C-alpha atoms as a printed R data frame, in Angstrom:
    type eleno elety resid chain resno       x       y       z
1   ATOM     1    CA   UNK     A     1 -56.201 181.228 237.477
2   ATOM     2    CA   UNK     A     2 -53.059 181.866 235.739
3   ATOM     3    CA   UNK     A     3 -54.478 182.635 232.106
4   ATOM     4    CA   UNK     A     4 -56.923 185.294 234.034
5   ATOM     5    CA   UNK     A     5 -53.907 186.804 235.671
6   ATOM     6    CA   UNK     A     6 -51.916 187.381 232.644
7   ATOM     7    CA   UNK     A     7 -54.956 188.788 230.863
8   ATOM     8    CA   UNK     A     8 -55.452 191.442 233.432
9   ATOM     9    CA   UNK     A     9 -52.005 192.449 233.724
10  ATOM    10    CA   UNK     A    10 -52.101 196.380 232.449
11  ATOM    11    CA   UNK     A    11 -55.575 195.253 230.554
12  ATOM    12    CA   UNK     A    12 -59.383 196.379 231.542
13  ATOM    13    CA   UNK     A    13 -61.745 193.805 233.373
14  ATOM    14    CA   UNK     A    14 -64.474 194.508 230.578
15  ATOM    15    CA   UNK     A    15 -61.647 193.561 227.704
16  ATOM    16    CA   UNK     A    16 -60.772 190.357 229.674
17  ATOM    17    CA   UNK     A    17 -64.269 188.857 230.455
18  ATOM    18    CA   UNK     A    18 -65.305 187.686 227.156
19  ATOM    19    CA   UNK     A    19 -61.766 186.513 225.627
20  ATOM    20    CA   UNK     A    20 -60.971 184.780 229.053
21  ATOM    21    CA   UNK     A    21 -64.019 182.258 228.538
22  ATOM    22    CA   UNK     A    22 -63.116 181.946 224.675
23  ATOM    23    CA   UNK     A    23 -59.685 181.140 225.545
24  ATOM    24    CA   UNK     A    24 -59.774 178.609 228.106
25  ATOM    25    CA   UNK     A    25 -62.644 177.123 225.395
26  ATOM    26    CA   UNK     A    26 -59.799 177.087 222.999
27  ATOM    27    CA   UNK     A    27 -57.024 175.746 225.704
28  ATOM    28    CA   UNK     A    28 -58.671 174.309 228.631
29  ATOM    29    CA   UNK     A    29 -55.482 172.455 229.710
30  ATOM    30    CA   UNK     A    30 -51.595 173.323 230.118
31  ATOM    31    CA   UNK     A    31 -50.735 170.324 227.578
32  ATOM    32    CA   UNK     A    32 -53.200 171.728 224.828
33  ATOM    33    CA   UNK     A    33 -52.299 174.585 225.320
34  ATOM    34    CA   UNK     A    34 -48.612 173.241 224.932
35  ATOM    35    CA   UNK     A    35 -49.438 171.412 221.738
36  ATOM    36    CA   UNK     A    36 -50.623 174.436 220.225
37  ATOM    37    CA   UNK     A    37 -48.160 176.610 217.417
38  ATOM    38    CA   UNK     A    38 -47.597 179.658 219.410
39  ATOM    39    CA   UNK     A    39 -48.984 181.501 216.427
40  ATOM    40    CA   UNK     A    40 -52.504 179.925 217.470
41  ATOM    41    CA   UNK     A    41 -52.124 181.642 221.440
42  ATOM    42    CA   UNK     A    42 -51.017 184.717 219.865
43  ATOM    43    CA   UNK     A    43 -54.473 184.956 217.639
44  ATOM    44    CA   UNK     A    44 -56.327 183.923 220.470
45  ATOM    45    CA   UNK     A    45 -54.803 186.495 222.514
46  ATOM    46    CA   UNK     A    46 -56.475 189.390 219.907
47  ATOM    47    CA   UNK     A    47 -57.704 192.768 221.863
48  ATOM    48    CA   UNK     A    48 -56.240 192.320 224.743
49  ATOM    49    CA   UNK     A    49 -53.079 194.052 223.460
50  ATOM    50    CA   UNK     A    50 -49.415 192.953 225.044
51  ATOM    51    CA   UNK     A    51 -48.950 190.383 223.068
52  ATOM    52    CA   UNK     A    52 -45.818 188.988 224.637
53  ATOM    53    CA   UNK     A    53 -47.870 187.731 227.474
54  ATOM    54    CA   UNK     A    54 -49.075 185.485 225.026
55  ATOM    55    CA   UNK     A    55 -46.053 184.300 224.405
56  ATOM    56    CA   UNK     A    56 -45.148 183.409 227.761
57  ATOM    57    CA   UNK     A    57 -48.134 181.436 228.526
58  ATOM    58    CA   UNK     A    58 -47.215 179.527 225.547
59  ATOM    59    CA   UNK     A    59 -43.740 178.969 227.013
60  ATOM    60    CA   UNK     A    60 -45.029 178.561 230.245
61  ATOM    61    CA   UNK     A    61 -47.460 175.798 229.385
62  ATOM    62    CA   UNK     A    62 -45.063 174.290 227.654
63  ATOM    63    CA   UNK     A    63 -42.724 174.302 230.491
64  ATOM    64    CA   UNK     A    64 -45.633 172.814 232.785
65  ATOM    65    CA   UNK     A    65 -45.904 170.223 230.324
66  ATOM    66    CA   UNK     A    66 -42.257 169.351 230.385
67  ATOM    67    CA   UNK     A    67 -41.275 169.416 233.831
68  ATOM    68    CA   UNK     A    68 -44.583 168.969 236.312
69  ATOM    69    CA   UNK     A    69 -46.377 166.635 234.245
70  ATOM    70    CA   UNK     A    70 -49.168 169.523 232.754
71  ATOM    71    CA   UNK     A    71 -50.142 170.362 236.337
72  ATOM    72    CA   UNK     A    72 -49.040 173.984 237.670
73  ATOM    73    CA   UNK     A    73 -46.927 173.592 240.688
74  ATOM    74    CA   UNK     A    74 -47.906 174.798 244.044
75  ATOM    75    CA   UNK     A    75 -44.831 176.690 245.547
76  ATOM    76    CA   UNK     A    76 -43.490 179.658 245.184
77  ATOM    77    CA   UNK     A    77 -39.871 178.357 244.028
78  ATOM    78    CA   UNK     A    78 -40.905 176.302 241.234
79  ATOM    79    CA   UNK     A    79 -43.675 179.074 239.862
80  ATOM    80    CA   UNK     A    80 -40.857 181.744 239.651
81  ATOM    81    CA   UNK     A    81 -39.013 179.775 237.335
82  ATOM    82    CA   UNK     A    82 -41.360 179.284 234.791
83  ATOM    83    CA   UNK     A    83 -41.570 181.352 231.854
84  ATOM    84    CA   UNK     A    84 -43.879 184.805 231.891
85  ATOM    85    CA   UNK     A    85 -43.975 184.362 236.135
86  ATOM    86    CA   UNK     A    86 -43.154 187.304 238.497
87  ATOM    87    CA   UNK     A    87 -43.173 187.855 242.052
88  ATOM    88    CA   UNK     A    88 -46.726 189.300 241.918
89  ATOM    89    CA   UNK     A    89 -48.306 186.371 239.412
90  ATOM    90    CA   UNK     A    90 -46.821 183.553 241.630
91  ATOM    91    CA   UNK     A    91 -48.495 184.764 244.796
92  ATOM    92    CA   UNK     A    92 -51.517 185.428 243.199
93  ATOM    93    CA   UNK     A    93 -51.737 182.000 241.954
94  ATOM    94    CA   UNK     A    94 -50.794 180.629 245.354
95  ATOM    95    CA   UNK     A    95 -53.069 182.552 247.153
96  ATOM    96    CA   UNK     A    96 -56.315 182.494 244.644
97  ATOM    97    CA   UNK     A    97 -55.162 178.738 243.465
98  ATOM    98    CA   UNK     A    98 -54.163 177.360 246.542
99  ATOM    99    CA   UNK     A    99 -55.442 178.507 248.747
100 ATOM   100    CA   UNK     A   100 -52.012 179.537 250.549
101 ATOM   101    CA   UNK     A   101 -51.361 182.571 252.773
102 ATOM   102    CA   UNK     A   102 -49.254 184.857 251.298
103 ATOM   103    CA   UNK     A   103 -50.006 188.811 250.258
104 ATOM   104    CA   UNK     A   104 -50.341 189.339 247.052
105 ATOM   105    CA   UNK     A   105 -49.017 193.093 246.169
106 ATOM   106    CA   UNK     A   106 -50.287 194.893 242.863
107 ATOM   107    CA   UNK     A   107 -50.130 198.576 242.709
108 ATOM   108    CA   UNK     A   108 -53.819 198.770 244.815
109 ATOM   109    CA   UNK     A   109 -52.878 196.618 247.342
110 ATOM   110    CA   UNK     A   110 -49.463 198.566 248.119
111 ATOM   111    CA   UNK     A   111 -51.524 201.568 248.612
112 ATOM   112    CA   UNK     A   112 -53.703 199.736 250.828
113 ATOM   113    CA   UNK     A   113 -50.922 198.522 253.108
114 ATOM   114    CA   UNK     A   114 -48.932 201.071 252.898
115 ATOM   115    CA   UNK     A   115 -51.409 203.485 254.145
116 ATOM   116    CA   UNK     A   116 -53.613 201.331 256.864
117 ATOM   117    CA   UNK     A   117 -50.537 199.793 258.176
118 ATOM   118    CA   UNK     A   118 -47.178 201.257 257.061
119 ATOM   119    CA   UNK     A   119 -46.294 198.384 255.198
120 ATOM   120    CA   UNK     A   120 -44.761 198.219 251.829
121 ATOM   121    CA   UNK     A   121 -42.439 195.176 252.038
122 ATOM   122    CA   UNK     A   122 -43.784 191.621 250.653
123 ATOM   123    CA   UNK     A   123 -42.700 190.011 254.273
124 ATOM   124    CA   UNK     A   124 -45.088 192.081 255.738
125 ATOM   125    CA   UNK     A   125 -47.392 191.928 253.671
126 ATOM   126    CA   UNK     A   126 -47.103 188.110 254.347
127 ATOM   127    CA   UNK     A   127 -47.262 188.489 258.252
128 ATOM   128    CA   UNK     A   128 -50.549 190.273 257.682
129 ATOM   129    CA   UNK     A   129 -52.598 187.779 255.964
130 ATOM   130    CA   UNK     A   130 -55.048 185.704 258.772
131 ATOM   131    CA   UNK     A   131 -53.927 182.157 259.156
132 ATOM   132    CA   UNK     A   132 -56.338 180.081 256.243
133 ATOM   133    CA   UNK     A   133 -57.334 183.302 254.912
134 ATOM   134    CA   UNK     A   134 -55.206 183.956 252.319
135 ATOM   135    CA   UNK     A   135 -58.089 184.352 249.534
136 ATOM   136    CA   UNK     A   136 -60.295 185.773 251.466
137 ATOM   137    CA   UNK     A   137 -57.599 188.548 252.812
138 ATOM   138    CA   UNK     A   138 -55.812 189.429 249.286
139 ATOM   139    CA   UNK     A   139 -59.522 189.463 247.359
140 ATOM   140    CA   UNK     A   140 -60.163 192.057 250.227
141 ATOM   141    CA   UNK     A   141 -57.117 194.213 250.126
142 ATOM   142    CA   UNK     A   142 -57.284 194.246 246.498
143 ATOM   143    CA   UNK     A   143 -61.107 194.931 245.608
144 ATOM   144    CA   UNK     A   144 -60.372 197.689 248.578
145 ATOM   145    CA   UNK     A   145 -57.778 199.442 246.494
146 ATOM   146    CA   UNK     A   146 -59.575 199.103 243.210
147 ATOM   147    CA   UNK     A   147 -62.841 200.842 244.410
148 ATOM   148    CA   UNK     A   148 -62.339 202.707 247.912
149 ATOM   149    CA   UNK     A   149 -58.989 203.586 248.801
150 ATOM   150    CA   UNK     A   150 -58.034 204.770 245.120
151 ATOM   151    CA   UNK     A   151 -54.954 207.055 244.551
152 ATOM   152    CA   UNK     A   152 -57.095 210.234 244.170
153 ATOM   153    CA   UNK     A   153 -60.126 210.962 246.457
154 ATOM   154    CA   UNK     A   154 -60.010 207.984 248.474
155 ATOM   155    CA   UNK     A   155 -63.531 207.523 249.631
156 ATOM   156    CA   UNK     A   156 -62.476 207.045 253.827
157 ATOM   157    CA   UNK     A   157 -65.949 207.434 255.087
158 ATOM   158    CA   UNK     A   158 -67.270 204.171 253.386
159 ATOM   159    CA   UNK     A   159 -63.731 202.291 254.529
160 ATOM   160    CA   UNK     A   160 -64.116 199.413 256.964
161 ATOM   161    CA   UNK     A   161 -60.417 200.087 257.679
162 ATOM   162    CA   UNK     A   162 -60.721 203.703 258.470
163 ATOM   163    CA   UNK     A   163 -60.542 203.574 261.935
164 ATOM   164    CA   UNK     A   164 -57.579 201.325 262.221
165 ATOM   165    CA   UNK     A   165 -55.864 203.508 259.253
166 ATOM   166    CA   UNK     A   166 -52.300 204.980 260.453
167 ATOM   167    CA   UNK     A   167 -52.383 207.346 257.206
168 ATOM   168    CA   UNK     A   168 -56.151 208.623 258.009
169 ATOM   169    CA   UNK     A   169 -54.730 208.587 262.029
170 ATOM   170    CA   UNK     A   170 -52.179 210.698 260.371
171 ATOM   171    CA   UNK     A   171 -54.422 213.780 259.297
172 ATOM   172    CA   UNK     A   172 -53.772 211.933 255.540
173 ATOM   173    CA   UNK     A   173 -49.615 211.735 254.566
174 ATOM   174    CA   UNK     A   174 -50.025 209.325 252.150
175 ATOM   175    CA   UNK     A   175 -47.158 207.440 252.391
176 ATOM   176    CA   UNK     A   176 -47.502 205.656 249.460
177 ATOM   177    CA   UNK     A   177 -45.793 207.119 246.176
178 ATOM   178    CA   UNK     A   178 -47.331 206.313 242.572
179 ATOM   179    CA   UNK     A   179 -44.934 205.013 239.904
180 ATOM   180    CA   UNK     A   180 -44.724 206.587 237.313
181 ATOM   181    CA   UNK     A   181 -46.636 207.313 234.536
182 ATOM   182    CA   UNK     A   182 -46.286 205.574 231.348
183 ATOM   183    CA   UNK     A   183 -45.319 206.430 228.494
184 ATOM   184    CA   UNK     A   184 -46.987 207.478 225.775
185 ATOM   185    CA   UNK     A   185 -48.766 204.801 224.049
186 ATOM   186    CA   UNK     A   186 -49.563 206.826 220.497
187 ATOM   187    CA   UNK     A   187 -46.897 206.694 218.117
188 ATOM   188    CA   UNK     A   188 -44.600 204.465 219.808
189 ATOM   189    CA   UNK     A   189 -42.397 201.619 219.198
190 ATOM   190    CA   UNK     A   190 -45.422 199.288 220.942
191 ATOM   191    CA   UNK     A   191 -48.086 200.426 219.041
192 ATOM   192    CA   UNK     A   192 -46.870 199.796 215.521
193 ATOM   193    CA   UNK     A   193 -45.770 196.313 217.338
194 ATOM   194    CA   UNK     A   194 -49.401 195.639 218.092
195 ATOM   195    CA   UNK     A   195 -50.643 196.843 215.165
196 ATOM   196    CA   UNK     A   196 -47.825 194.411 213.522
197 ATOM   197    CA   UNK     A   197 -48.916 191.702 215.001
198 ATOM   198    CA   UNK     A   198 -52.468 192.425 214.697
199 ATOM   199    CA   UNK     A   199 -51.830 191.839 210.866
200 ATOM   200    CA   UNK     A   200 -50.056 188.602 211.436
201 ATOM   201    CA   UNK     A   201 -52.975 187.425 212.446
202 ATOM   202    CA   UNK     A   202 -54.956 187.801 209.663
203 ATOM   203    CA   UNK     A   203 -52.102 186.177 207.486
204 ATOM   204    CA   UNK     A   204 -47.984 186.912 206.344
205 ATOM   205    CA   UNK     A   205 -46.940 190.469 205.803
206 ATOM   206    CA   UNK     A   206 -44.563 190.847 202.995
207 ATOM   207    CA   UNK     A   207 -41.360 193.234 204.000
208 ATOM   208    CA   UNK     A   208 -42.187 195.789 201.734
209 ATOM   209    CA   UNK     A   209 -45.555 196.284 203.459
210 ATOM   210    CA   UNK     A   210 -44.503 196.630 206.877
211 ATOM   211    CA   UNK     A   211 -44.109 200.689 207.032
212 ATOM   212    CA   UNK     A   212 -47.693 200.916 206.110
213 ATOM   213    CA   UNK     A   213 -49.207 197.899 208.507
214 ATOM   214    CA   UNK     A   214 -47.327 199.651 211.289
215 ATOM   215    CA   UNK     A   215 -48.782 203.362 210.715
216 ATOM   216    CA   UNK     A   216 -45.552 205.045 209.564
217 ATOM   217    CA   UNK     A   217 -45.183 204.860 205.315
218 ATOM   218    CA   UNK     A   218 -42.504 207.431 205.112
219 ATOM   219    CA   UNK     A   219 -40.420 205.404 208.102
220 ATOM   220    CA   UNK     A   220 -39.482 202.514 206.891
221 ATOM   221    CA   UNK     A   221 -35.403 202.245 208.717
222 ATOM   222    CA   UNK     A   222 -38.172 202.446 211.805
223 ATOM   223    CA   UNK     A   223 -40.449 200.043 210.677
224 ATOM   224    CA   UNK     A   224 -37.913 197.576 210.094
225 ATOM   225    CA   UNK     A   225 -35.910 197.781 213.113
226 ATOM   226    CA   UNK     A   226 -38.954 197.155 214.993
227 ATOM   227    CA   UNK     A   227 -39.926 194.033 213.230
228 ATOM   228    CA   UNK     A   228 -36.798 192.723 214.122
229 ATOM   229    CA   UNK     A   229 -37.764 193.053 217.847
230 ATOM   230    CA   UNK     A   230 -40.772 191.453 217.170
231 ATOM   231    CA   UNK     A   231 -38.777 188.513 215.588
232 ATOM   232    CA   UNK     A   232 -36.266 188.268 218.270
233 ATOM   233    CA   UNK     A   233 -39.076 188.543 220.994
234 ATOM   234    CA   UNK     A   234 -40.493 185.191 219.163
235 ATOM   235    CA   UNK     A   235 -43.896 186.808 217.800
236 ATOM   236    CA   UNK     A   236 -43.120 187.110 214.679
237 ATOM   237    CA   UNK     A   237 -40.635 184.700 211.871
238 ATOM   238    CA   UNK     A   238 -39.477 185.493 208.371
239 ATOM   239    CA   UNK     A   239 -40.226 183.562 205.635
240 ATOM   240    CA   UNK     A   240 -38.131 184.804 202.697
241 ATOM   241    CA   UNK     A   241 -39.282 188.260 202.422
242 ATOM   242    CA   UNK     A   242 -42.446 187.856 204.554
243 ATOM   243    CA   UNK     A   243 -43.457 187.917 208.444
244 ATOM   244    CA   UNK     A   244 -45.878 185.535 209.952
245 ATOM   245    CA   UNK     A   245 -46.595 184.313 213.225
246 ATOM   246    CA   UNK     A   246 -44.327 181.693 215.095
């Protein structure tokens, strides 16, 4: 549940599918997951791009290991603290792990609440879920975001919700506000990090190579400075004059 979660954060279904089944093929438990160089989760982890969530599952398996005995824990409290955890990964483990009834809130699901019931707050969001539905009610809410009440053209008149819908009620103020967008992804900082990486996997990257690995040869104050995030972020180590992964 937790290694799907990460891979979907920010990443297509269709991308996740096959390296989810490869992965957990590769690490089918916390404590070999644990046991594993980092380095060996971070190849493992190729296409699916964000390669820092890699990381933290690495960290956070080890931390599983460590402190609950290579089970994941089963409250709220003790998820948050581990490594790579948010507010939105914890619930969604709780609720699609456990079992337990709490709303789990991705961008889809705010929209959902927010416009069928007002609600935008994670208490309420809580106070809506049916008692020993929690599954049930977030799968719901979210696969209703996802395909029916989308940000643009919301399709109302196929909506089980609709008539209970304050926003539709409303003659359609949309309450809910999208975040916004993100930056561009070509020619940034992240992309010659991925494409970094993606060369660490393959094998070391000597120093003097880095400018053309990471797509800008007549750059290479940028190239270097960005290596170093890479470094400090724990994908990447030096080896005299040469990267590799941790």
């Amino acid at each position: 549940m937790l290694v799907s979660e990460l891979m979907l954060q920010q990443t297509q279904v269709a991308r996740v599918v096959p390296k989810y089944s490869a992965f957990l093929a590769a690490f089918p438990t916390p404590a070999v997951c644990a046991a594993a160089p980092a380095g060996d989760v971070v190849r493992a982890w190729a296409g699916l791009g964000y390669n820092r969530r890699a990381l933290n599952l690495h960290r956070c398996a080890v931390a599983v290991v460590e402190r609950h005995g290579g089970s994941l824990p089963s409250t709220l409290a003790e998820l948050l603290v581990l490594p790579g955890i948010g507010p939105y990964t914890a619930r969604a483990v709780l609720a699609f792990a456990f079992g337990e009834d709490v709303g789990v809130i991705d961008v889809n699901a705010r929209r959902v609440l927010a416009r069928a019931f007002a609600s935008f707050d994670q208490s309420s969001a809580d106070a809506l879920v049916p008692p020993g539905c929690g599954w049930a009610w977030n799968s719901a809410v979210l696969d209703l975001g996802a395909t029916i009440c989308t940000s643009r053209a919301p399709k109302c008149g196929r909506c089980p919700m609709a008539a209970e819908c304050a926003w539709r009620a409303a003659g359609g103020e949309d309450p809910f506000v999208p975040s916004a967008r993100q930056s561009t992804f070509e020619g940034s900082d992240r992309q010659g990090r991925g494409r970094l990486v993606d060369a660490l996997r393959a094998g070391s990257v000597a120093a003097a190579d880095l400018p053309a690995v990471m797509g800008w040869p007549d750059d290479p104050a940028r190239a270097s400075r960005v290596a170093d995030t890479l470094v400090r972020d724990g994908l990447a180590r030096r080896e005299g004059d040469r990267l590799c992964l941790p």
